[in-house]
Amino acid sequence: MLELLRQPWPWYVAGPLIGLTVPALLLIGNKALGISSSLRHMCAACVPAGIPFLTYNWRAEIWNLFFVLGIGIGGFVGYQLMGHPDTVAISAETVRDLKTQMGLTDFSGLLPKELFALENLANWKGWVFMVLGGFLVGFGTRYAGGCTSGHAISGLSNLQWVSLVAVIGFFAGGLLLTWVLYPLLF
Amino acid sequence: MKNIKYLVLGVLFGIILTKSEVISWFRIQEMFRFQAFHMYGVIGSAIVVGIISIQLIKRNHLKTINGEEIKLADKQYNHGTWIGGFIFGLGWALTGACPGPLFAQLGSGVAAAAVMILAALAGTWTYSALREKLPM
């Protein structure tokens, strides 16, 4: 059993457990699953700068920051304490494509070091992947009113057509970047 | 102290994200290239379980542990839903992470996650400042 917990979990274990987070949050406190809101609360807490959208009682939403802190701790427990394989077992086709199209050679860890090592902030790769990428995540999720958790999981679980529109948007952006813009960048 | 339960649930959620490897950039690339079922299985089965759970809550008029009525707000549509969604999608394919995984990555020891979270905060702040000028 312990050995099973150490191994990467298959989708049919992880997915349903993620799904159960939706009723769990509702039952313990009437909260809707949504993580990108935490970014707004952090902005409101630290740099509201008189912006109307950041001027509200963020303390009333502090449960969200506790949840996010927990996710960070969970990342530590799940990766460092529970153990992990050296490489993520992605499909052979993906490895081949990333090698030939993007020139990646190091497939160890959760993210490719050739793009996400901090030294890359000295060249365009670090700025595009970490800084521009992160910026678009923060900007886009708030503009859309949610991310994968708030729209895809929580919103679609409640059969919200608005969330379906958002999720189609997520995939349109991701597919354009992967299939059209990556080949131009590399 | 009433927030500790959210911290505990967050820890469990973070462990699930990490152990299922959905916090890996490689997995997100595999998903956008349609080369494995893993991510679709995770997201799809999460939604199915979520739908069933919410239907059970609604039909049985379940209450919270404190006896409150469970309220589910409807999401409001505006043009930002798809424009913002598209922008997030670009960022998702670059960083290989949505906001939840970014925090899990940080905890797992990925230094780049700190940079990406700061950049995401800058993005959220910029959106907030420009909000009234953006199409809605």
mmCIF file of C-alpha atoms in Angstrom:
data_model
loop_
_atom_site.group_PDB
_atom_site.id
_atom_site.type_symbol
_atom_site.label_atom_id
_atom_site.label_comp_id
_atom_site.label_asym_id
_atom_site.label_seq_id
_atom_site.Cartn_x
_atom_site.Cartn_y
_atom_site.Cartn_z
ATOM 1 C CA MET A 1 0.000 0.000 0.000
ATOM 2 C CA LEU A 2 2.765 2.444 0.956
ATOM 3 C CA GLU A 3 4.624 1.596 -2.210
ATOM 4 C CA LEU A 4 1.452 2.260 -4.207
ATOM 5 C CA LEU A 5 1.079 5.695 -2.606
ATOM 6 C CA ARG A 6 4.677 6.518 -3.552
ATOM 7 C CA GLN A 7 4.206 5.764 -7.235
ATOM 8 C CA PRO A 8 2.591 8.372 -9.494
ATOM 9 C CA TRP A 9 -1.167 8.038 -9.155
ATOM 10 C CA PRO A 10 -3.222 7.029 -12.211
ATOM 11 C CA TRP A 11 -5.894 9.366 -13.548
ATOM 12 C CA TYR A 12 -8.773 7.229 -12.261
ATOM 13 C CA VAL A 13 -7.520 7.714 -8.704
ATOM 14 C CA ALA A 14 -6.486 11.371 -8.886
ATOM 15 C CA GLY A 15 -9.385 12.670 -11.000
ATOM 16 C CA PRO A 16 -12.226 11.458 -8.747
ATOM 17 C CA LEU A 17 -10.352 12.721 -5.667
ATOM 18 C CA ILE A 18 -10.011 16.161 -7.284
ATOM 19 C CA GLY A 19 -13.725 16.003 -8.105
ATOM 20 C CA LEU A 20 -14.550 15.237 -4.458
ATOM 21 C CA THR A 21 -12.819 18.465 -3.441
ATOM 22 C CA VAL A 22 -15.811 20.334 -4.907
ATOM 23 C CA PRO A 23 -18.445 18.861 -2.516
ATOM 24 C CA ALA A 24 -15.904 18.779 0.333
ATOM 25 C CA LEU A 25 -15.445 22.572 0.160
ATOM 26 C CA LEU A 26 -19.203 23.096 -0.091
ATOM 27 C CA LEU A 27 -19.953 20.839 2.843
ATOM 28 C CA ILE A 28 -17.283 22.158 5.193
ATOM 29 C CA GLY A 29 -17.936 25.831 4.565
ATOM 30 C CA ASN A 30 -20.057 26.703 1.520
ATOM 31 C CA LYS A 31 -16.951 27.516 -0.539
ATOM 32 C CA ALA A 32 -16.607 27.144 -4.291
ATOM 33 C CA LEU A 33 -13.350 25.575 -5.482
ATOM 34 C CA GLY A 34 -11.271 28.226 -7.231
ATOM 35 C CA ILE A 35 -7.596 28.947 -6.943
ATOM 36 C CA SER A 36 -6.837 31.911 -9.208
ATOM 37 C CA SER A 37 -8.908 34.140 -6.873
ATOM 38 C CA SER A 38 -6.088 33.766 -4.369
ATOM 39 C CA LEU A 39 -3.882 35.838 -6.679
ATOM 40 C CA ARG A 40 -6.424 38.662 -6.533
ATOM 41 C CA HIS A 41 -6.621 38.448 -2.734
ATOM 42 C CA MET A 42 -2.818 38.627 -2.507
ATOM 43 C CA CYS A 43 -2.795 41.718 -4.728
ATOM 44 C CA ALA A 44 -5.589 43.275 -2.659
ATOM 45 C CA ALA A 45 -3.714 42.511 0.563
ATOM 46 C CA CYS A 46 -0.308 43.743 -0.585
ATOM 47 C CA VAL A 47 -0.635 46.355 -3.367
ATOM 48 C CA PRO A 48 -4.258 47.581 -3.658
ATOM 49 C CA ALA A 49 -2.983 50.972 -4.928
ATOM 50 C CA GLY A 50 -6.470 52.462 -4.841
ATOM 51 C CA ILE A 51 -7.644 50.199 -7.686
ATOM 52 C CA PRO A 52 -11.405 49.590 -7.267
ATOM 53 C CA PHE A 53 -11.136 45.891 -8.245
ATOM 54 C CA LEU A 54 -8.547 45.403 -5.502
ATOM 55 C CA THR A 55 -10.358 47.400 -2.848
ATOM 56 C CA TYR A 56 -12.598 44.988 -0.976
ATOM 57 C CA ASN A 57 -12.539 43.047 2.241
ATOM 58 C CA TRP A 58 -10.067 40.351 1.178
ATOM 59 C CA ARG A 59 -9.922 39.126 4.778
ATOM 60 C CA ALA A 60 -13.428 37.724 4.271
ATOM 61 C CA GLU A 61 -11.887 35.395 1.643
ATOM 62 C CA ILE A 62 -8.898 34.375 3.720
ATOM 63 C CA TRP A 63 -9.994 30.727 3.641
ATOM 64 C CA ASN A 64 -8.775 30.762 0.012
ATOM 65 C CA LEU A 65 -5.263 31.759 1.091
ATOM 66 C CA PHE A 66 -5.213 28.962 3.689
ATOM 67 C CA PHE A 67 -6.275 26.524 0.968
ATOM 68 C CA VAL A 68 -3.476 27.722 -1.317
ATOM 69 C CA LEU A 69 -0.917 27.548 1.500
ATOM 70 C CA GLY A 70 -2.087 23.976 1.977
ATOM 71 C CA ILE A 71 -1.518 23.230 -1.720
ATOM 72 C CA GLY A 72 2.085 24.402 -1.320
ATOM 73 C CA ILE A 73 2.570 22.153 1.700
ATOM 74 C CA GLY A 74 0.909 19.328 -0.238
ATOM 75 C CA GLY A 75 3.430 19.834 -3.038
ATOM 76 C CA PHE A 76 6.256 19.411 -0.537
ATOM 77 C CA VAL A 77 4.691 16.336 1.070
ATOM 78 C CA GLY A 78 3.707 14.736 -2.222
ATOM 79 C CA TYR A 79 7.049 15.282 -3.944
ATOM 80 C CA GLN A 80 9.764 15.449 -1.303
ATOM 81 C CA LEU A 81 8.354 13.235 1.452
ATOM 82 C CA MET A 82 6.305 10.687 -0.487
ATOM 83 C CA GLY A 83 8.947 10.276 -3.145
ATOM 84 C CA HIS A 84 8.866 10.620 -6.906
ATOM 85 C CA PRO A 85 10.419 9.126 -10.023
ATOM 86 C CA ASP A 86 13.297 11.059 -11.613
ATOM 87 C CA THR A 87 11.380 11.610 -14.806
ATOM 88 C CA VAL A 88 7.684 12.012 -15.523
ATOM 89 C CA ALA A 89 6.639 9.068 -17.658
ATOM 90 C CA ILE A 90 5.234 10.973 -20.618
ATOM 91 C CA SER A 91 4.535 9.226 -23.907
ATOM 92 C CA ALA A 92 7.352 8.374 -26.307
ATOM 93 C CA GLU A 93 5.757 10.586 -28.979
ATOM 94 C CA THR A 94 5.872 13.615 -26.683
ATOM 95 C CA VAL A 95 9.523 12.967 -25.841
ATOM 96 C CA ARG A 96 10.321 12.659 -29.541
ATOM 97 C CA ASP A 97 8.456 15.864 -30.435
ATOM 98 C CA LEU A 98 10.008 17.880 -27.618
ATOM 99 C CA LYS A 99 13.447 16.665 -28.695
ATOM 100 C CA THR A 100 13.062 17.334 -32.383
ATOM 101 C CA GLN A 101 10.885 20.451 -32.278
ATOM 102 C CA MET A 102 12.140 22.237 -29.181
ATOM 103 C CA GLY A 103 15.605 20.764 -28.834
ATOM 104 C CA LEU A 104 15.044 19.518 -25.288
ATOM 105 C CA THR A 105 17.454 16.850 -24.049
ATOM 106 C CA ASP A 106 16.951 16.787 -20.261
ATOM 107 C CA PHE A 107 13.656 15.178 -19.280
ATOM 108 C CA SER A 108 14.320 14.889 -15.553
ATOM 109 C CA GLY A 109 12.180 16.695 -12.967
ATOM 110 C CA LEU A 110 8.724 18.226 -13.291
ATOM 111 C CA LEU A 111 9.736 20.969 -15.729
ATOM 112 C CA PRO A 112 12.485 21.045 -18.381
ATOM 113 C CA LYS A 113 15.559 22.704 -16.871
ATOM 114 C CA GLU A 114 16.549 23.923 -20.320
ATOM 115 C CA LEU A 115 13.609 26.331 -20.140
ATOM 116 C CA PHE A 116 12.906 26.788 -16.429
ATOM 117 C CA ALA A 117 16.301 26.867 -14.712
ATOM 118 C CA LEU A 118 16.646 30.333 -13.153
ATOM 119 C CA GLU A 119 19.789 30.971 -15.233
ATOM 120 C CA ASN A 120 17.468 31.190 -18.221
ATOM 121 C CA LEU A 121 16.289 34.570 -16.945
ATOM 122 C CA ALA A 122 19.501 35.830 -18.581
ATOM 123 C CA ASN A 123 18.076 34.970 -22.020
ATOM 124 C CA TRP A 124 14.760 35.127 -23.852
ATOM 125 C CA LYS A 125 13.656 31.631 -22.880
ATOM 126 C CA GLY A 126 13.351 32.386 -19.183
ATOM 127 C CA TRP A 127 11.486 35.613 -19.849
ATOM 128 C CA VAL A 128 9.050 34.032 -22.279
ATOM 129 C CA PHE A 129 8.354 30.813 -20.355
ATOM 130 C CA MET A 130 8.494 32.011 -16.756
ATOM 131 C CA VAL A 131 7.757 35.734 -16.796
ATOM 132 C CA LEU A 132 5.474 36.192 -19.816
ATOM 133 C CA GLY A 133 3.856 32.786 -19.202
ATOM 134 C CA GLY A 134 3.158 33.555 -15.557
ATOM 135 C CA PHE A 135 1.895 37.021 -16.424
ATOM 136 C CA LEU A 136 -0.584 35.597 -18.966
ATOM 137 C CA VAL A 137 -1.790 33.049 -16.404
ATOM 138 C CA GLY A 138 -2.489 35.774 -13.843
ATOM 139 C CA PHE A 139 -3.992 38.220 -16.321
ATOM 140 C CA GLY A 140 -6.056 35.669 -18.235
ATOM 141 C CA THR A 141 -7.526 33.811 -15.282
ATOM 142 C CA ARG A 142 -8.803 36.970 -13.637
ATOM 143 C CA TYR A 143 -10.146 38.320 -16.947
ATOM 144 C CA ALA A 144 -11.915 34.994 -17.527
ATOM 145 C CA GLY A 145 -13.149 34.848 -13.941
ATOM 146 C CA GLY A 146 -11.492 31.543 -13.133
ATOM 147 C CA CYS A 147 -8.909 28.937 -14.033
ATOM 148 C CA THR A 148 -8.856 25.174 -14.433
ATOM 149 C CA SER A 149 -10.222 24.709 -10.911
ATOM 150 C CA GLY A 150 -12.843 27.473 -10.856
ATOM 151 C CA HIS A 151 -14.134 27.034 -14.406
ATOM 152 C CA ALA A 152 -13.176 23.562 -15.666
ATOM 153 C CA ILE A 153 -13.734 21.596 -12.452
ATOM 154 C CA SER A 154 -16.018 23.673 -10.244
ATOM 155 C CA GLY A 155 -17.948 25.507 -12.977
ATOM 156 C CA LEU A 156 -18.548 22.509 -15.228
ATOM 157 C CA SER A 157 -19.491 20.404 -12.179
ATOM 158 C CA ASN A 158 -22.290 22.896 -11.633
ATOM 159 C CA LEU A 159 -23.189 22.735 -15.350
ATOM 160 C CA GLN A 160 -22.320 26.375 -16.021
ATOM 161 C CA TRP A 161 -22.253 27.054 -19.775
ATOM 162 C CA VAL A 162 -20.110 30.124 -19.082
ATOM 163 C CA SER A 163 -17.417 27.785 -17.801
ATOM 164 C CA LEU A 164 -17.641 25.712 -20.965
ATOM 165 C CA VAL A 165 -16.934 28.871 -22.986
ATOM 166 C CA ALA A 166 -13.955 29.591 -20.731
ATOM 167 C CA VAL A 167 -12.580 26.051 -21.055
ATOM 168 C CA ILE A 168 -12.878 26.216 -24.852
ATOM 169 C CA GLY A 169 -10.902 29.469 -24.597
ATOM 170 C CA PHE A 170 -8.245 27.775 -22.438
ATOM 171 C CA PHE A 171 -7.758 25.036 -25.018
ATOM 172 C CA ALA A 172 -7.847 27.419 -27.977
ATOM 173 C CA GLY A 173 -4.994 29.401 -26.418
ATOM 174 C CA GLY A 174 -3.027 26.334 -25.385
ATOM 175 C CA LEU A 175 -3.401 24.628 -28.759
ATOM 176 C CA LEU A 176 -2.451 27.761 -30.688
ATOM 177 C CA LEU A 177 0.656 28.129 -28.591
ATOM 178 C CA THR A 178 1.663 24.474 -28.822
ATOM 179 C CA TRP A 179 0.914 23.898 -32.504
ATOM 180 C CA VAL A 180 1.534 27.311 -34.102
ATOM 181 C CA LEU A 181 3.672 29.522 -31.865
ATOM 182 C CA TYR A 182 6.127 26.913 -30.534
ATOM 183 C CA PRO A 183 7.211 25.916 -34.049
ATOM 184 C CA LEU A 184 7.830 29.621 -34.773
ATOM 185 C CA LEU A 185 9.819 30.140 -31.559
ATOM 186 C CA PHE A 186 12.126 27.133 -32.007
ATOM 187 C CA MET B 1 -8.833 28.396 13.743
ATOM 188 C CA LYS B 2 -11.884 27.921 11.559
ATOM 189 C CA ASN B 3 -9.564 28.158 8.555
ATOM 190 C CA ILE B 4 -7.485 25.114 9.508
ATOM 191 C CA LYS B 5 -9.934 22.813 7.727
ATOM 192 C CA TYR B 6 -9.213 24.646 4.464
ATOM 193 C CA LEU B 7 -5.496 24.309 5.073
ATOM 194 C CA VAL B 8 -5.897 20.549 5.606
ATOM 195 C CA LEU B 9 -8.038 20.160 2.483
ATOM 196 C CA GLY B 10 -5.474 22.238 0.579
ATOM 197 C CA VAL B 11 -2.692 19.883 1.681
ATOM 198 C CA LEU B 12 -4.683 16.886 0.410
ATOM 199 C CA PHE B 13 -5.448 18.704 -2.848
ATOM 200 C CA GLY B 14 -1.769 19.583 -3.280
ATOM 201 C CA ILE B 15 -0.725 15.972 -2.683
ATOM 202 C CA ILE B 16 -3.228 14.762 -5.305
ATOM 203 C CA LEU B 17 -2.018 17.321 -7.879
ATOM 204 C CA THR B 18 1.580 16.363 -7.218
ATOM 205 C CA LYS B 19 1.191 12.582 -7.155
ATOM 206 C CA SER B 20 -0.842 12.605 -10.368
ATOM 207 C CA GLU B 21 1.899 14.708 -12.012
ATOM 208 C CA VAL B 22 -0.578 17.261 -13.353
ATOM 209 C CA ILE B 23 1.856 19.893 -12.010
ATOM 210 C CA SER B 24 4.406 18.791 -14.617
ATOM 211 C CA TRP B 25 5.075 20.929 -17.702
ATOM 212 C CA PHE B 26 5.732 17.696 -19.598
ATOM 213 C CA ARG B 27 2.224 16.411 -18.820
ATOM 214 C CA ILE B 28 0.614 19.637 -20.067
ATOM 215 C CA GLN B 29 2.576 19.426 -23.323
ATOM 216 C CA GLU B 30 1.507 15.800 -23.699
ATOM 217 C CA MET B 31 -2.098 16.957 -23.213
ATOM 218 C CA PHE B 32 -1.981 19.789 -25.764
ATOM 219 C CA ARG B 33 -0.347 17.409 -28.251
ATOM 220 C CA PHE B 34 -3.091 14.789 -27.664
ATOM 221 C CA GLN B 35 -0.457 12.134 -26.986
ATOM 222 C CA ALA B 36 -1.836 10.618 -23.798
ATOM 223 C CA PHE B 37 -5.134 10.231 -22.040
ATOM 224 C CA HIS B 38 -3.760 11.029 -18.568
ATOM 225 C CA MET B 39 -4.710 14.728 -18.272
ATOM 226 C CA TYR B 40 -8.058 14.228 -19.982
ATOM 227 C CA GLY B 41 -8.760 11.342 -17.629
ATOM 228 C CA VAL B 42 -7.906 13.434 -14.571
ATOM 229 C CA ILE B 43 -9.939 16.486 -15.608
ATOM 230 C CA GLY B 44 -12.795 14.468 -17.099
ATOM 231 C CA SER B 45 -13.285 12.132 -14.151
ATOM 232 C CA ALA B 46 -12.990 15.077 -11.736
ATOM 233 C CA ILE B 47 -15.840 16.814 -13.576
ATOM 234 C CA VAL B 48 -18.002 13.655 -13.634
ATOM 235 C CA VAL B 49 -17.529 13.148 -9.886
ATOM 236 C CA GLY B 50 -18.147 16.869 -9.324
ATOM 237 C CA ILE B 51 -21.400 16.808 -11.330
ATOM 238 C CA ILE B 52 -22.705 13.763 -9.462
ATOM 239 C CA SER B 53 -21.726 15.289 -6.111
ATOM 240 C CA ILE B 54 -23.445 18.599 -6.795
ATOM 241 C CA GLN B 55 -26.578 16.856 -8.054
ATOM 242 C CA LEU B 56 -26.666 14.782 -4.857
ATOM 243 C CA ILE B 57 -26.216 17.915 -2.750
ATOM 244 C CA LYS B 58 -28.979 19.758 -4.620
ATOM 245 C CA ARG B 59 -31.499 16.910 -4.754
ATOM 246 C CA ASN B 60 -31.070 15.996 -1.110
ATOM 247 C CA HIS B 61 -30.896 19.649 -0.006
ATOM 248 C CA LEU B 62 -27.756 18.850 1.939
ATOM 249 C CA LYS B 63 -26.515 21.461 4.377
ATOM 250 C CA THR B 64 -22.993 22.401 5.429
ATOM 251 C CA ILE B 65 -21.523 20.929 8.606
ATOM 252 C CA ASN B 66 -22.683 24.134 10.316
ATOM 253 C CA GLY B 67 -26.240 23.609 9.104
ATOM 254 C CA GLU B 68 -26.177 26.358 6.470
ATOM 255 C CA GLU B 69 -28.027 26.128 3.164
ATOM 256 C CA ILE B 70 -25.512 25.298 0.399
ATOM 257 C CA LYS B 71 -25.399 28.117 -2.133
ATOM 258 C CA LEU B 72 -23.927 27.814 -5.600
ATOM 259 C CA ALA B 73 -23.516 31.112 -7.433
ATOM 260 C CA ASP B 74 -24.033 31.113 -11.189
ATOM 261 C CA LYS B 75 -21.012 32.209 -13.221
ATOM 262 C CA GLN B 76 -21.694 35.406 -15.151
ATOM 263 C CA TYR B 77 -20.762 35.614 -18.832
ATOM 264 C CA ASN B 78 -18.953 38.539 -20.379
ATOM 265 C CA HIS B 79 -16.508 38.751 -23.288
ATOM 266 C CA GLY B 80 -13.687 38.321 -20.801
ATOM 267 C CA THR B 81 -14.803 34.723 -20.365
ATOM 268 C CA TRP B 82 -13.390 33.726 -23.725
ATOM 269 C CA ILE B 83 -10.794 36.490 -24.259
ATOM 270 C CA GLY B 84 -9.349 35.950 -20.795
ATOM 271 C CA GLY B 85 -9.715 32.200 -21.193
ATOM 272 C CA PHE B 86 -7.722 32.339 -24.426
ATOM 273 C CA ILE B 87 -5.016 34.480 -22.772
ATOM 274 C CA PHE B 88 -4.808 32.042 -19.873
ATOM 275 C CA GLY B 89 -4.534 29.168 -22.358
ATOM 276 C CA LEU B 90 -1.427 30.760 -23.886
ATOM 277 C CA GLY B 91 0.083 31.086 -20.419
ATOM 278 C CA TRP B 92 -0.945 27.528 -19.522
ATOM 279 C CA ALA B 93 0.957 26.113 -22.510
ATOM 280 C CA LEU B 94 4.033 28.254 -21.731
ATOM 281 C CA THR B 95 4.303 27.672 -17.990
ATOM 282 C CA GLY B 96 2.741 24.221 -18.125
ATOM 283 C CA ALA B 97 0.845 25.177 -15.006
ATOM 284 C CA CYS B 98 -2.391 26.727 -13.859
ATOM 285 C CA PRO B 99 -2.503 28.592 -10.541
ATOM 286 C CA GLY B 100 -3.020 25.530 -8.291
ATOM 287 C CA PRO B 101 -0.068 23.617 -9.723
ATOM 288 C CA LEU B 102 2.146 26.703 -9.445
ATOM 289 C CA PHE B 103 1.742 26.641 -5.665
ATOM 290 C CA ALA B 104 2.269 22.872 -5.560
ATOM 291 C CA GLN B 105 5.420 23.235 -7.682
ATOM 292 C CA LEU B 106 6.746 25.874 -5.309
ATOM 293 C CA GLY B 107 6.230 23.497 -2.395
ATOM 294 C CA SER B 108 7.861 20.642 -4.286
ATOM 295 C CA GLY B 109 10.997 22.755 -4.614
ATOM 296 C CA VAL B 110 10.791 24.188 -8.144
ATOM 297 C CA ALA B 111 12.478 27.612 -7.905
ATOM 298 C CA ALA B 112 10.957 28.747 -11.230
ATOM 299 C CA ALA B 113 7.518 28.532 -9.608
ATOM 300 C CA ALA B 114 8.390 31.533 -7.411
ATOM 301 C CA VAL B 115 9.169 33.571 -10.539
ATOM 302 C CA MET B 116 5.975 32.412 -12.262
ATOM 303 C CA ILE B 117 3.798 33.176 -9.214
ATOM 304 C CA LEU B 118 5.275 36.687 -8.965
ATOM 305 C CA ALA B 119 4.639 37.145 -12.689
ATOM 306 C CA ALA B 120 1.079 35.840 -12.263
ATOM 307 C CA LEU B 121 0.517 38.325 -9.436
ATOM 308 C CA ALA B 122 1.800 41.074 -11.732
ATOM 309 C CA GLY B 123 -0.634 39.847 -14.393
ATOM 310 C CA THR B 124 -3.574 39.835 -12.001
ATOM 311 C CA TRP B 125 -2.628 43.297 -10.752
ATOM 312 C CA THR B 126 -2.308 44.643 -14.291
ATOM 313 C CA TYR B 127 -5.702 43.208 -15.223
ATOM 314 C CA SER B 128 -7.199 44.839 -12.124
ATOM 315 C CA ALA B 129 -5.709 48.216 -13.046
ATOM 316 C CA LEU B 130 -6.828 48.024 -16.706
ATOM 317 C CA ARG B 131 -10.179 46.364 -16.038
ATOM 318 C CA GLU B 132 -12.414 49.312 -16.928
ATOM 319 C CA LYS B 133 -10.657 49.768 -20.283
ATOM 320 C CA LEU B 134 -10.927 46.134 -21.396
ATOM 321 C CA PRO B 135 -13.793 44.727 -23.485
ATOM 322 C CA MET B 136 -16.325 43.040 -21.234
#
